[in-house]
Coordinates of C-alpha atoms in Angstrom, one line a residue:
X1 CA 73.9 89.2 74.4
X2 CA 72.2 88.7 71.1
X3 CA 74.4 88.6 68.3
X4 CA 77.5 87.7 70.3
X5 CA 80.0 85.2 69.4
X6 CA 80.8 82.4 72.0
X7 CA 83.9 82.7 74.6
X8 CA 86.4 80.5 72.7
X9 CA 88.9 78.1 74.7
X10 CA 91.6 80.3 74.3
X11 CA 89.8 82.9 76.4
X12 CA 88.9 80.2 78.9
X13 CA 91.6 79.6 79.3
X14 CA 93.6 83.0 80.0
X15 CA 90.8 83.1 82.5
X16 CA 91.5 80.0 84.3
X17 CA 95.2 80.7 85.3
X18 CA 95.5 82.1 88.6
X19 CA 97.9 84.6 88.5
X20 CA 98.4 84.9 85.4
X21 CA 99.5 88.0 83.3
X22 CA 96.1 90.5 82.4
X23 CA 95.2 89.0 78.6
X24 CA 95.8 91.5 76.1
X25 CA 92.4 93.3 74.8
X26 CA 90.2 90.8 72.7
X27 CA 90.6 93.7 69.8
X28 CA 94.6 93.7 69.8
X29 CA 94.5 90.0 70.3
X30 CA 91.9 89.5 67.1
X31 CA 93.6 92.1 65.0
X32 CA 94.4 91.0 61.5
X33 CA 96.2 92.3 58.5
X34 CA 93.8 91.0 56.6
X35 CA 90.4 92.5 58.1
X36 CA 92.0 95.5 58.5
X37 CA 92.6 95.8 54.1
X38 CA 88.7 94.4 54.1
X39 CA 87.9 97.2 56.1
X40 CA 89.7 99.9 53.8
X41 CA 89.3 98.3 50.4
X42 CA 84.9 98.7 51.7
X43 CA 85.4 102.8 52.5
X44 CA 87.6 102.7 49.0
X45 CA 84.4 101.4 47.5
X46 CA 81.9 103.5 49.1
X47 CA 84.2 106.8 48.7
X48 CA 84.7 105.9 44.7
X49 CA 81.1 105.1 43.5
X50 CA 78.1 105.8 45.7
X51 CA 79.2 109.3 46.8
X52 CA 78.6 110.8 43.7
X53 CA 75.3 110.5 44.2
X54 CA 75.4 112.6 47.2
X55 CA 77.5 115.2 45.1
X56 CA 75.1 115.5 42.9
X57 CA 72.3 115.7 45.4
X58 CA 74.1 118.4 46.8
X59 CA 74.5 120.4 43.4
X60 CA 70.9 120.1 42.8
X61 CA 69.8 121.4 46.0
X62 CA 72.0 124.4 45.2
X63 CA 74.2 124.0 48.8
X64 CA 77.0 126.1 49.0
X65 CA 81.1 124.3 50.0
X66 CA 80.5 124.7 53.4
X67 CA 77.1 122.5 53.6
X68 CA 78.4 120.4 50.8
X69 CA 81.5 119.3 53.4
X70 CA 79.2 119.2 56.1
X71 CA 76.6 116.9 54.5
X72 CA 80.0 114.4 53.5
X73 CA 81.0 114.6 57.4
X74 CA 77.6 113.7 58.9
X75 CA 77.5 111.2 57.1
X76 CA 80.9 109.9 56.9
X77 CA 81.2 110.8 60.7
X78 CA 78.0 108.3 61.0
X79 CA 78.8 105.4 59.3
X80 CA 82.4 105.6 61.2
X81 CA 80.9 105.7 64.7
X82 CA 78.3 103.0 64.5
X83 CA 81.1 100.5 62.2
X84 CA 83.4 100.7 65.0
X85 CA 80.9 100.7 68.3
X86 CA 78.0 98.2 66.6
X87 CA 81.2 95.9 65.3
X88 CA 82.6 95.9 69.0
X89 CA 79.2 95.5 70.5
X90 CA 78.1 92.9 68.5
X91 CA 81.7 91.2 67.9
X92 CA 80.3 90.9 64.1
X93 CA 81.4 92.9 61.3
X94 CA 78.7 95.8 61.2
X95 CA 79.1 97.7 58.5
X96 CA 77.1 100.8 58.1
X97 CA 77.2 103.4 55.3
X98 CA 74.4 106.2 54.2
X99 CA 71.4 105.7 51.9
X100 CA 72.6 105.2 48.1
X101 CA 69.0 105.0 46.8
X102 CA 68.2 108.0 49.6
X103 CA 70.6 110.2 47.7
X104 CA 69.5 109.1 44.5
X105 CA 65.7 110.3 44.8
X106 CA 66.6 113.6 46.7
X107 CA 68.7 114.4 43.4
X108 CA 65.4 114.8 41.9
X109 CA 64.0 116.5 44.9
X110 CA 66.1 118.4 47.2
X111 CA 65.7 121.8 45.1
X112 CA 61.8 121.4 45.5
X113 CA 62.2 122.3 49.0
X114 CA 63.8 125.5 51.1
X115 CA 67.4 123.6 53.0
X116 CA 65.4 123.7 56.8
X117 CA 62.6 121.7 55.5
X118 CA 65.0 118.9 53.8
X119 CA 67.0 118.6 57.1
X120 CA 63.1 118.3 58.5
X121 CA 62.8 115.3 56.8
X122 CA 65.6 113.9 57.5
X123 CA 65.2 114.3 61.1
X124 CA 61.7 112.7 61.1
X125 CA 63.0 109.8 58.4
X126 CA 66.2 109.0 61.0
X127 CA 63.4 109.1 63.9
X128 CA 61.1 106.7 62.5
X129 CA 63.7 104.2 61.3
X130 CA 64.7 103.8 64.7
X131 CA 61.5 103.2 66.0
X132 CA 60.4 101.3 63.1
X133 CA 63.9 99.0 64.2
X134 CA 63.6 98.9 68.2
X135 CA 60.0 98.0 68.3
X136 CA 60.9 94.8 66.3
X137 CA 58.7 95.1 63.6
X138 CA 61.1 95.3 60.8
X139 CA 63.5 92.3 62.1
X140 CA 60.1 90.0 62.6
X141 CA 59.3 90.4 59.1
X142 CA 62.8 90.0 58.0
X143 CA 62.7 86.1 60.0
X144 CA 59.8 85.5 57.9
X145 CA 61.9 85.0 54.7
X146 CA 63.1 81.9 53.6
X147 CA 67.2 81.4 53.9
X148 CA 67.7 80.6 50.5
X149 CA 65.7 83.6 49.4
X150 CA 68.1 85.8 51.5
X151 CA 71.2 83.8 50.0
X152 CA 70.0 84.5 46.6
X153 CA 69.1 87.8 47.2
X154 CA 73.2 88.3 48.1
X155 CA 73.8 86.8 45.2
X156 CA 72.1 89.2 43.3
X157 CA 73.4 91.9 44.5
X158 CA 76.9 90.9 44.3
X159 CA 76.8 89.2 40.7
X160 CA 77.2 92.6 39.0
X161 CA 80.6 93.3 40.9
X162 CA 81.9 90.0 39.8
X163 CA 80.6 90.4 36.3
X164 CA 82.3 93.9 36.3
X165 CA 86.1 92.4 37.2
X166 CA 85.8 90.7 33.6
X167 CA 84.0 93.8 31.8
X168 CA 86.8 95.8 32.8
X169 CA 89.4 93.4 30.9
X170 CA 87.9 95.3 27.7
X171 CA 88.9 98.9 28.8
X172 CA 92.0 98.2 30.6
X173 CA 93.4 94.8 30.7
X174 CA 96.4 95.2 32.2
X175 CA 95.3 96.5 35.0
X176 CA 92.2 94.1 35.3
X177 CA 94.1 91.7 34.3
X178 CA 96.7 92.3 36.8
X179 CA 94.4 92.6 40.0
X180 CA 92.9 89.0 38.9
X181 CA 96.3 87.5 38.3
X182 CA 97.1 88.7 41.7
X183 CA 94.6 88.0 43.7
X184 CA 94.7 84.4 42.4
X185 CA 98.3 83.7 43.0
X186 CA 97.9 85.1 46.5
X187 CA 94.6 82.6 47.3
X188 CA 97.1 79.4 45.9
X189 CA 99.8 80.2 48.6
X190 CA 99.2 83.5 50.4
X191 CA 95.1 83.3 51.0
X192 CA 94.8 85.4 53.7
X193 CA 96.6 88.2 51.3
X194 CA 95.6 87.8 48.2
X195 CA 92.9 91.4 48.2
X196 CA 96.1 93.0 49.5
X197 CA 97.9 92.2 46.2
X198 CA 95.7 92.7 43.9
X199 CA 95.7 96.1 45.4
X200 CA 99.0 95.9 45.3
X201 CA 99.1 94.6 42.0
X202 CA 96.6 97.0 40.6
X203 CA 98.0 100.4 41.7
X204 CA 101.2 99.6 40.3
X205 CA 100.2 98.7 37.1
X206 CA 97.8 102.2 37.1
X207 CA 101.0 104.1 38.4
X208 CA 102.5 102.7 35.2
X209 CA 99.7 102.8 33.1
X210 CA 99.7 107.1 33.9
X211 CA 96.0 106.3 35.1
X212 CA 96.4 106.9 38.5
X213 CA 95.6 110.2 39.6
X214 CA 95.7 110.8 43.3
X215 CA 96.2 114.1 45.1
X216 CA 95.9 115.9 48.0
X217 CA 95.6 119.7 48.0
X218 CA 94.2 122.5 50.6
X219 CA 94.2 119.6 53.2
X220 CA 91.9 121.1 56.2
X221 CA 89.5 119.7 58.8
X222 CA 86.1 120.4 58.2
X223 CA 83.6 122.9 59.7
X224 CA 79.8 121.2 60.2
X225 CA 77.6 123.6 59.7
X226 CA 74.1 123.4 61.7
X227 CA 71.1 124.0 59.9
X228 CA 68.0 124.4 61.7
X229 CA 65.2 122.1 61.0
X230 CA 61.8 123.3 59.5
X231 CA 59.0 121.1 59.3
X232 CA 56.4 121.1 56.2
X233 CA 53.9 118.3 54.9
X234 CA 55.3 118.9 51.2
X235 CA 58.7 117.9 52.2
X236 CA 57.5 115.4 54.1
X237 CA 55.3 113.4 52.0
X238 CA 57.9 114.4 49.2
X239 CA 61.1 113.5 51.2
X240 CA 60.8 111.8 55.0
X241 CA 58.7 109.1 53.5
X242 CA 59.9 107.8 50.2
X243 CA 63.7 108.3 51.8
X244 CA 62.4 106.0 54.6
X245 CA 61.3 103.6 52.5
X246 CA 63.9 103.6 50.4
X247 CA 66.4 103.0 53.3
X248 CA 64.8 100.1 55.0
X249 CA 63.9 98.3 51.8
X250 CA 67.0 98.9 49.7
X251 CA 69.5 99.6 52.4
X252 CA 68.2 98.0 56.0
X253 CA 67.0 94.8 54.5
X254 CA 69.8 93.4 52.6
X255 CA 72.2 94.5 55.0
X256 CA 70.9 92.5 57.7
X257 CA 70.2 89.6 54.5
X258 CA 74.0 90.0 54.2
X259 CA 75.2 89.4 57.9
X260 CA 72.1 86.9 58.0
X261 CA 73.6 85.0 54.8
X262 CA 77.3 85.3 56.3
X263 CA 76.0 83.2 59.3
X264 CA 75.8 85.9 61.7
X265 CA 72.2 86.6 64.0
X266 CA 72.0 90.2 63.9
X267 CA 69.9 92.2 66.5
X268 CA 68.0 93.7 64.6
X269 CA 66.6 95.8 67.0
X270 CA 70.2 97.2 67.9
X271 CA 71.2 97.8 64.9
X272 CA 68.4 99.5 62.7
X273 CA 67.1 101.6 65.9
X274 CA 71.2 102.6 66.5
X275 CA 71.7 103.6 63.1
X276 CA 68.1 105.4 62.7
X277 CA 68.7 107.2 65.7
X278 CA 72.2 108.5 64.9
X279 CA 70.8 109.7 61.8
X280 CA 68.3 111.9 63.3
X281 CA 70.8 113.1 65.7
X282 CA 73.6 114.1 62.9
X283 CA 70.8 115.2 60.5
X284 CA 70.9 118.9 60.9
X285 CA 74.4 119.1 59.5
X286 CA 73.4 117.3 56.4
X287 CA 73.3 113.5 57.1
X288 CA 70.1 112.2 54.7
X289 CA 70.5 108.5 56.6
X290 CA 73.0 106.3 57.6
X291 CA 71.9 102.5 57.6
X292 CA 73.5 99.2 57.1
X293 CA 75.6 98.5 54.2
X294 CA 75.0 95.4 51.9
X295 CA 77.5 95.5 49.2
X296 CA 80.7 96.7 51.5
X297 CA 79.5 94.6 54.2
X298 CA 79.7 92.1 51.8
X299 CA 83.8 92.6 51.7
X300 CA 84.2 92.6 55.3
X301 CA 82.0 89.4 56.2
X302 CA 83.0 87.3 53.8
X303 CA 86.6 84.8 54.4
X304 CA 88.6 87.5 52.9
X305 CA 88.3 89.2 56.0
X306 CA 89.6 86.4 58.2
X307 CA 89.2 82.5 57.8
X308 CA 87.6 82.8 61.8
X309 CA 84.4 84.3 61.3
X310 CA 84.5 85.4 65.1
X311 CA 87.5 87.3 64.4
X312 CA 86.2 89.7 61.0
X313 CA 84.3 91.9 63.3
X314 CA 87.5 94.0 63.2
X315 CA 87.5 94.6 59.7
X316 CA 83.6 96.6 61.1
X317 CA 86.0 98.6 63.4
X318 CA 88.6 99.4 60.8
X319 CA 86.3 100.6 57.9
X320 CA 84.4 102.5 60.8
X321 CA 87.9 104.0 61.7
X322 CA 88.7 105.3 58.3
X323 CA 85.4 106.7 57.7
X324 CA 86.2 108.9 60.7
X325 CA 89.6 110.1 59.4
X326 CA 87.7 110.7 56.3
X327 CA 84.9 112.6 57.5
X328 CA 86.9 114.8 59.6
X329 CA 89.3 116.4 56.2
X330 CA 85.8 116.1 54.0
X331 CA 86.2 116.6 50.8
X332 CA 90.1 116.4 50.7
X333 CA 90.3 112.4 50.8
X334 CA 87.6 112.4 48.7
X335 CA 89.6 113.7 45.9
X336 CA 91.6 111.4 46.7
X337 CA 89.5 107.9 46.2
X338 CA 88.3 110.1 43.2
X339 CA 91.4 109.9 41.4
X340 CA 91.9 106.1 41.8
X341 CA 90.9 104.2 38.3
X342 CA 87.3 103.2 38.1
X343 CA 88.5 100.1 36.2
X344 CA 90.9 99.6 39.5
X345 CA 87.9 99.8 41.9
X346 CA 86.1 97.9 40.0
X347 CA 88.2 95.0 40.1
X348 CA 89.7 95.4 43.6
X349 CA 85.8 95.3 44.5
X350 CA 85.3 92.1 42.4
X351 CA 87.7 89.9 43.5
X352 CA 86.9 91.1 47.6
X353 CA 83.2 90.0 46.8
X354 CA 84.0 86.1 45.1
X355 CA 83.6 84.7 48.3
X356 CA 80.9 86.5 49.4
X357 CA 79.1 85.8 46.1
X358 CA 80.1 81.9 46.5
X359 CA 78.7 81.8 49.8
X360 CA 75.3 83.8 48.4
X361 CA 75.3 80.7 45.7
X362 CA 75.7 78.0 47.9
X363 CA 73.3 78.8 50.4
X364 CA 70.9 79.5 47.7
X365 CA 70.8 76.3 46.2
X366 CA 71.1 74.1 48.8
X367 CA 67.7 73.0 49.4
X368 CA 66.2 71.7 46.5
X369 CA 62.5 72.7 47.5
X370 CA 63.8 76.7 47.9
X371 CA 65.6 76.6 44.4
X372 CA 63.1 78.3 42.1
X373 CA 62.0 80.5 44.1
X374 CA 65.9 81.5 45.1
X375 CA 66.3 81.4 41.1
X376 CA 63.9 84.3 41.0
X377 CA 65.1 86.2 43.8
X378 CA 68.7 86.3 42.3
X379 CA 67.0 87.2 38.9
X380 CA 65.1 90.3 40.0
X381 CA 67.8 91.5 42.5
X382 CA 69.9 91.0 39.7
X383 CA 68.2 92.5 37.0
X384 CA 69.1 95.8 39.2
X385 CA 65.2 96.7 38.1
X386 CA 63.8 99.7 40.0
X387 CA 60.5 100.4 40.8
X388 CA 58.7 102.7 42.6
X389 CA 61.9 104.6 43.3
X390 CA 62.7 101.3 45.4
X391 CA 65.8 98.9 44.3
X392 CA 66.2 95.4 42.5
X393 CA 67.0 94.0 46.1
X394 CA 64.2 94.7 48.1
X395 CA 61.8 93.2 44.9
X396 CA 64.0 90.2 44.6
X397 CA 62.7 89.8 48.1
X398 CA 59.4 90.1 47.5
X399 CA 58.8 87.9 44.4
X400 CA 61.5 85.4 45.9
X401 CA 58.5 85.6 49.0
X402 CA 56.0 85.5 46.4
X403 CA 57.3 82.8 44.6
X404 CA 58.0 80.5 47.9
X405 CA 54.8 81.5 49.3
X406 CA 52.8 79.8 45.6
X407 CA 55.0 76.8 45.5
X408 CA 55.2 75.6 49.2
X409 CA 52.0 77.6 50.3
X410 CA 53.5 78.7 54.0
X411 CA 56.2 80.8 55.6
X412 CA 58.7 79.3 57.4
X413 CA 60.5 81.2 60.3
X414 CA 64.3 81.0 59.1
X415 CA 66.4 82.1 62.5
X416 CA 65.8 82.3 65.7
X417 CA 64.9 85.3 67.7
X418 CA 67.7 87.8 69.3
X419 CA 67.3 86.7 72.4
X420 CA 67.9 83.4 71.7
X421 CA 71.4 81.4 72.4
X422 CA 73.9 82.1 69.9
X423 CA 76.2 78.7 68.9
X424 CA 79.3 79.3 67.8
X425 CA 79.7 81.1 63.7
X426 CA 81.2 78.4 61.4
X427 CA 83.3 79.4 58.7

């Protein structure tokens, strides 16, 4: 199957042996402490930054607690299911989330429009994702770019989270300082550990710091509520289409850049019409658009996760699992990943990207003929520029294109098709 990893020995082998003892499931068997913390510390991030943009979405469109919760299961509920079924499909780490730059424009827009035509929109915007992703379109054009433009395009995206582990030294040092120290004691002789203390590290020094405010009150499952879809042309030419744009440029395309970069061959077909699809099917209690994720998926692919790249897949199925248990108590966790330090996140996130960002580096500049136009890809995605209401990474793809397509005149198809073989993923 596309995107599969190879049978190792190991498995051969338990196969081989007549008689022998039923193998344990392949997910027991790869379980990991590590993937597992890659997994949570990529829900900590999505839960402590991006969500406030659907907050706010939500406050603007005037929705009352009950939609409000509903909205933060759909899509919670969402990303959770297709984590954990794309990651065991796929045996890659799939990480899925909902449309950052999707929230962002409806913050501006969602009060424009009566609630039934929103959820409209976002039926028709989850619909034509997923046929935009199973008919192939999107992942053709996708092969089309040059690997070192994707590479630097990771990089991009990633430097700001590395940059921000050393801007948060000026506000709070200690405990900055304290997830750095951490996590680089742990790589020198505990590697496979060392995100789990800075964690460790970092929530300690916040507990003694006073800055840690975590709590959990009125803890209760949530209720979806179902809101009938309407359908108007005003919402959508002024919601279905810039949101699905905005979700396959910004969110679509650097997430499969990100598994592409990792050395993974996604099926793209899979995984954009899955994730489209769900979305239309979840949209009526609130869910705008669950797609891939670039930056969490970042934390979970890179050797963090696990030094066997064939084995991270089950940091996908852990962050999926804890999006469900989030999703189903709402906006009672959420207050909870609210009240961790910003500086704290900030680091944690840093230090569980340096690989990642390494990896984006390396790749980039390893051709010498692809290096300017990789320069200019990390430049623009870096530059976080936005345009058109569309992010810095989808334009670091196009002039990285641009710029490879003036200097060497000719594209260049970069990985093989789906249903091509798979080798085995080196780390």
């Amino acid at each position: 199957m596309a995107g599969s990893s190879v049978p190792t020995a190991e498995d051969s082998a338990e196969r081989a042996v007549p008689g022998a003892p039923a193998p344990r499931p392949r997910l027991v068997r790869d379980l990991s402490l590590s993937a597992v913390l890659a997994g949570v510390v990529a829900v900590v991030v999505s839960y402590s930054g991006p969500l406030v943009i659907v907050l706010s979405a939500a406050r603007a469109g005037h929705l009352d607690a009950g939609q409000t919760g509903s909205w933060i299961w759909a899509i919670s509920i969402g990303s959770g299911l297709t984590c954990i079924g794309l990651s065991l499909r796929t045996r890659m780490p799939v990480v899925t989330a909902w449309s950052t730059p999707g929230a962002a424009l409806l913050v501006t827009s969602i009060g424009s429009y009566a609630y039934g035509e929103v959820i409209g929109a976002f039926v028709v915007s989850g619909v034509v994702i997923a046929l935009i992703g199973v008919t192939g379109v999107f992942g053709r054009l996708m092969r089309l770019v040059p690997g070192a433009v994707v590479s630097a395009m990771l990089a991009g995206i990633l430097f700001s989270f590395g940059a921000d582990v050393f801007t948060s030294l000026e506000h709070t040092p200690v405990i900055a300082g304290s997830v750095l120290l951490a996590y680089l004691l742990g790589k020198r002789w505990l590697p496979r550990y060392a995100v789990l203390l800075a964690l460790a590290a970092g929530v300690v020094c916040s507990a003694a710091s006073a800055r840690l405010h975590v709590r959990l009150d009125h803890v209760g499952l949530v209720q979806p509520v179902f809101t009938t879809p309407a359908f108007s042309v005003a919402s959508l030419v002024g919601i279905a289409v810039p949101l699905t744009l905005a979700t396959l440029a910004s969110q679509n395309a650097p997430g499969i850049g990100v598994l592409t970069a990792s050395g993974y061959r996604p099926d793209d077909r899979l995984l954009v019409g899955s994730t489209g699809l769900l979305s239309a099917v979840l949209a009526p209690f609130g869910s705008h658009a669950v797609n891939l994720a670039a930056i969490t998926a970042a934390i979970c692919t890179g050797p963090e996760a696990h030094r066997d790249p064939r084995r991270r897949y089950v940091a996908g199925v852990a962050c999926g699992a804890v999006y469900l248990v989030v999703g189903a108590f709402g906006s009672t966790l959420v207050a909870f990943f609210a009240g961790l330090p910003k500086e704290l996140v900030a680091a944690l996130a840093g230090v569980a990207l340096l690989g990642a960002l390494s990896g984006g580096l390396t790749g980039a500049v390893r051709e010498e003929k692809d290096r300017e136009a990789a320069l200019i890809t990390f430049l623009a995605t870096a530059s976080g520029v936005t345009l058109f209401g569309i992010g810095s990474a989808f334009w670091g793809l196009v002039f990285g294109v641009g710029a490879h397509l003036v200097l060497d005149g000719r594209f260049r198809r970069t990985a093989p098709a789906p249903s091509e073989p798979v080798p085995p993923v080196r780390g």
